[in-house]
Short mmCIF file of C-alpha atoms in Angstrom, two decimals:
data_model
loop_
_atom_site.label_atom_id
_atom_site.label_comp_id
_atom_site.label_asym_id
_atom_site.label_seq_id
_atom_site.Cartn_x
_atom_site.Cartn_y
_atom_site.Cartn_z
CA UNK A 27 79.65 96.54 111.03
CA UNK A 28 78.46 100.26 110.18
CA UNK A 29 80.70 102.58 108.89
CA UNK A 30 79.84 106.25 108.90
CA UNK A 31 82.17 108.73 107.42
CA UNK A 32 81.96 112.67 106.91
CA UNK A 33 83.94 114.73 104.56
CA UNK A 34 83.35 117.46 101.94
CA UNK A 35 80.71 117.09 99.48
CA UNK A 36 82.70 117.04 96.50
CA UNK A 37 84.97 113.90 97.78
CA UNK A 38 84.40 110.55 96.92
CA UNK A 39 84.34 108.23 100.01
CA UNK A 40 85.50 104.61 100.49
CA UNK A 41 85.16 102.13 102.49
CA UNK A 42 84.97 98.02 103.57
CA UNK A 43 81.55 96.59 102.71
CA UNK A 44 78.94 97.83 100.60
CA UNK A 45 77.56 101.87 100.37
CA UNK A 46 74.04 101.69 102.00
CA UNK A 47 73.66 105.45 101.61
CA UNK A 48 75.44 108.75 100.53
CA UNK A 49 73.46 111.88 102.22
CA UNK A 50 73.78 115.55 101.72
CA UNK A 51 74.12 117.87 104.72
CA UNK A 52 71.78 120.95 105.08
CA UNK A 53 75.02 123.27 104.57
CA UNK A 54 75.17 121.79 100.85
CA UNK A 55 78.60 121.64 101.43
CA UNK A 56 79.12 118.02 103.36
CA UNK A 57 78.22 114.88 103.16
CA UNK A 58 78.00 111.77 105.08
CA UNK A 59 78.48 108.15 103.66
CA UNK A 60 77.36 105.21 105.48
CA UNK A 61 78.75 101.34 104.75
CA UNK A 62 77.97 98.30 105.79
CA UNK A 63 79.98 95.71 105.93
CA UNK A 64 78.57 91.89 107.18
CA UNK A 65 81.53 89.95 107.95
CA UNK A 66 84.14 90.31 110.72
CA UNK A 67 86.74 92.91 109.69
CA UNK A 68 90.31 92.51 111.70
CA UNK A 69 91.38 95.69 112.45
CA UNK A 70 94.48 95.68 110.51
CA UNK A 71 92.51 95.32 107.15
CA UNK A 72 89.62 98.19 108.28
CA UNK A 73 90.17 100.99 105.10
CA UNK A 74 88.77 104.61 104.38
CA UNK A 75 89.59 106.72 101.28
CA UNK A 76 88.13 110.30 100.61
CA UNK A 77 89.34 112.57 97.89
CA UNK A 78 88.79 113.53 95.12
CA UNK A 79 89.30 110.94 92.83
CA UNK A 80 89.47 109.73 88.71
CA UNK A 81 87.45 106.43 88.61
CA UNK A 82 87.11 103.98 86.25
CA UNK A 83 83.76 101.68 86.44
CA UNK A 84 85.26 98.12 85.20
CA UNK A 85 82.36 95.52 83.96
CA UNK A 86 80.73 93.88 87.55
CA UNK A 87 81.61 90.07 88.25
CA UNK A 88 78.96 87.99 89.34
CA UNK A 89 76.87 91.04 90.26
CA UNK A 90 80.06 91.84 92.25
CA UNK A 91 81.01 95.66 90.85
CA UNK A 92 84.11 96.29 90.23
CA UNK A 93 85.95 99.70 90.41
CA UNK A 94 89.00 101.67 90.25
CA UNK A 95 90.07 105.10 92.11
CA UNK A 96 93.10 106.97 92.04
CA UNK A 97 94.42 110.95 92.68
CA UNK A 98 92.93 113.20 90.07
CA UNK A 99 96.29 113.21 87.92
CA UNK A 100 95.97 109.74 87.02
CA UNK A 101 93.52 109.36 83.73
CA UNK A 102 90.68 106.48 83.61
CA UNK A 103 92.55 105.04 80.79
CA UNK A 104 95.92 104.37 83.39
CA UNK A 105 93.46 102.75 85.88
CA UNK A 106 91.66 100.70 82.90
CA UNK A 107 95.33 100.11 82.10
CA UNK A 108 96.56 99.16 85.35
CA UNK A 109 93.83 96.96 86.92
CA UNK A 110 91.73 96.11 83.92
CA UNK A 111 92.71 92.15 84.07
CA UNK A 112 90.74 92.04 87.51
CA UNK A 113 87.92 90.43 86.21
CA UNK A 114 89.75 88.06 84.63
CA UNK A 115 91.69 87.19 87.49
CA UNK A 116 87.99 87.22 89.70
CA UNK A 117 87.35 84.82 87.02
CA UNK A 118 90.17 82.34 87.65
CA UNK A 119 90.49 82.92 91.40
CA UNK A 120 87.02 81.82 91.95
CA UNK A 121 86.94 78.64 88.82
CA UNK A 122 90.25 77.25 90.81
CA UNK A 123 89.09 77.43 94.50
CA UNK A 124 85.49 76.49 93.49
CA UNK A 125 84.45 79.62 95.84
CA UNK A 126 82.23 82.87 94.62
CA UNK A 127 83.79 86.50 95.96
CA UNK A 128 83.21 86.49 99.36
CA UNK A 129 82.22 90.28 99.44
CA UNK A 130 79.28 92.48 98.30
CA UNK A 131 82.27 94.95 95.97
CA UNK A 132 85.82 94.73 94.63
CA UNK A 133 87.38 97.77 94.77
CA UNK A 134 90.97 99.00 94.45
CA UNK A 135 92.42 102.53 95.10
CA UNK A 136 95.78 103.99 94.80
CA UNK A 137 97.49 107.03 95.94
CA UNK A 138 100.79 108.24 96.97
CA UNK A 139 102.64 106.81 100.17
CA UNK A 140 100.99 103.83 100.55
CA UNK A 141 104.05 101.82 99.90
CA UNK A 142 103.16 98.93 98.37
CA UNK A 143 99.21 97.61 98.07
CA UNK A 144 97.17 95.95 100.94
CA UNK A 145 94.27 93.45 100.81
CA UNK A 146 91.72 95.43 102.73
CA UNK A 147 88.47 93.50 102.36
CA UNK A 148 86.48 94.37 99.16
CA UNK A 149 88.97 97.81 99.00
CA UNK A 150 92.16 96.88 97.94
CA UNK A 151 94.70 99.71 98.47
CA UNK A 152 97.99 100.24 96.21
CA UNK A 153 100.43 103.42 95.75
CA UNK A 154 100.28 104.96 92.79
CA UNK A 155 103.58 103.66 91.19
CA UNK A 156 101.53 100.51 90.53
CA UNK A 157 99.08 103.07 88.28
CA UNK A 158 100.60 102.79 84.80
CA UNK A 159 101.39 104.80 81.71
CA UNK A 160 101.47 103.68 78.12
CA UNK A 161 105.35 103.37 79.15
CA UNK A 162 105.61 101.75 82.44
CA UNK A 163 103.01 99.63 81.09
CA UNK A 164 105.26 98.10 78.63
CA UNK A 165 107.63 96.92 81.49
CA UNK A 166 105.47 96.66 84.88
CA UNK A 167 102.29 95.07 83.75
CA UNK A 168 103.22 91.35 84.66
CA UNK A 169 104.15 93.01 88.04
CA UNK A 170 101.15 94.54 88.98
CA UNK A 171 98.80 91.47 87.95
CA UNK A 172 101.30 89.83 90.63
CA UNK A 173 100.41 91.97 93.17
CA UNK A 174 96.36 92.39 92.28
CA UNK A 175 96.30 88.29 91.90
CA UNK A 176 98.31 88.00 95.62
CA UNK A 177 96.21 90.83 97.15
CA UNK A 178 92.66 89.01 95.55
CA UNK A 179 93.69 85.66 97.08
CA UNK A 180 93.91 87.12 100.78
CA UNK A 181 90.31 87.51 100.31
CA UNK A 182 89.90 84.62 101.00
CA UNK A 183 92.98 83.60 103.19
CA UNK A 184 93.87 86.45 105.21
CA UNK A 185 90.40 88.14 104.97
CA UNK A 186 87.57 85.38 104.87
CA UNK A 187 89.69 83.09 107.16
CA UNK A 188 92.40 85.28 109.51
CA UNK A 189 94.89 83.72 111.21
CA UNK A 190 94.54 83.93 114.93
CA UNK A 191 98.13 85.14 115.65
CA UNK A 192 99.57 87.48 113.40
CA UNK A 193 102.70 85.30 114.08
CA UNK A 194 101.21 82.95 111.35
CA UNK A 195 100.80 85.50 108.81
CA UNK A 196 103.08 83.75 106.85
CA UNK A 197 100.07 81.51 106.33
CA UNK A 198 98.16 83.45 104.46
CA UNK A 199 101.03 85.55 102.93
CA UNK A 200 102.31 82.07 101.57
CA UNK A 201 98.80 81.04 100.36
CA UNK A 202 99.02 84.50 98.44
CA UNK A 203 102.41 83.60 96.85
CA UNK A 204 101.23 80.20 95.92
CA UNK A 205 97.82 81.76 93.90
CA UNK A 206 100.75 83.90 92.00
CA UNK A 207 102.39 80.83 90.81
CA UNK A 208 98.98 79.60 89.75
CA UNK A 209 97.81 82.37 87.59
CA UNK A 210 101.13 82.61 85.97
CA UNK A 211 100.68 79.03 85.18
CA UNK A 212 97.25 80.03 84.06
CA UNK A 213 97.72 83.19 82.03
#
């Protein structure tokens, strides 16, 4: 699957897969991104994000990179601060199921309205609540490596391997829950 998305050239744009190339537009004020992604998508978990973003460039697992986006407001240090246990969890997800990262990125993004965080593949998407200060840190940092470990393990179950009738998305939605248990068991 090809994605192809347009937008102004100042915006950062996201999407499944892996960024095959970013080109310029003759009016030097657009741009056009183009993704590739090589495994089936379901619909449901298809994701785009343009904006302009802060980003913070975590270490790469495995050759996998590993990045973090949100609205400008938000500082790298609250995304660092937020999602900076991913490789650690990429770590233990992949020692306990014996399986590397299925995809060529892991990404996560958050803004405002989401409403919770999604496992899109290889572009996880979150609302900014989940972004933390030095203060909400203190209090919501178990809770958000919660959520990133459930949303990781639907790469595989949910992503990877998809039910074929959303009325068994407790399935993978369970499996997710379960991988929780296990990294709090872990950590």
């Amino acid at each position: 699957t090809v994605w192809e998305s347009a937008a102004d050239a100042s915006f950062t744009i996201l999407a499944n897969g892996e960024l095959v190339q970013e080109e310029p537009h003759e009016d030097g004020k657009t741009k056009t991104a183009h993704w590739k992604l090589d495994f089936p998508c379901p619909s449901y978990i298809t994701c785009f994000a343009l904006g302009e973003f802060s980003r913070f460039d975590d270490a790469s697992f495995k050759d996998v990179p590993v990045a973090y986006f949100a609205a400008k407001h938000h500082s790298e240090k609250d995304l660092e601060r937020s999602f900076g246990r991913t490789n650690a969890m990429l770590d233990f997800i992949t020692g306990k199921l014996d399986q590397p990262y299925p995809y060529p990125k892991y990404y996560q993004f958050a803004l405002p309205g989401i409403g919770g965080a999604m496992e899109n593949i290889s572009l996880v998407s979150w609302d900014d609540v989940f972004v933390l200060d030095e203060t909400l840190a203190r209090e919501w940092t178990w809770l958000v490596d919660q959520v990133n470990i459930h949303e990781m393990a639907h790469s595989y179950f949910g992503d990877a391997i998809v039910s074929r009738d959303f009325s068994h998305a407790w399935l993978k939605e369970s499996w997710a829950t379960y991988m929780e248990s296990c990294w709090l068991e872990h950590a």
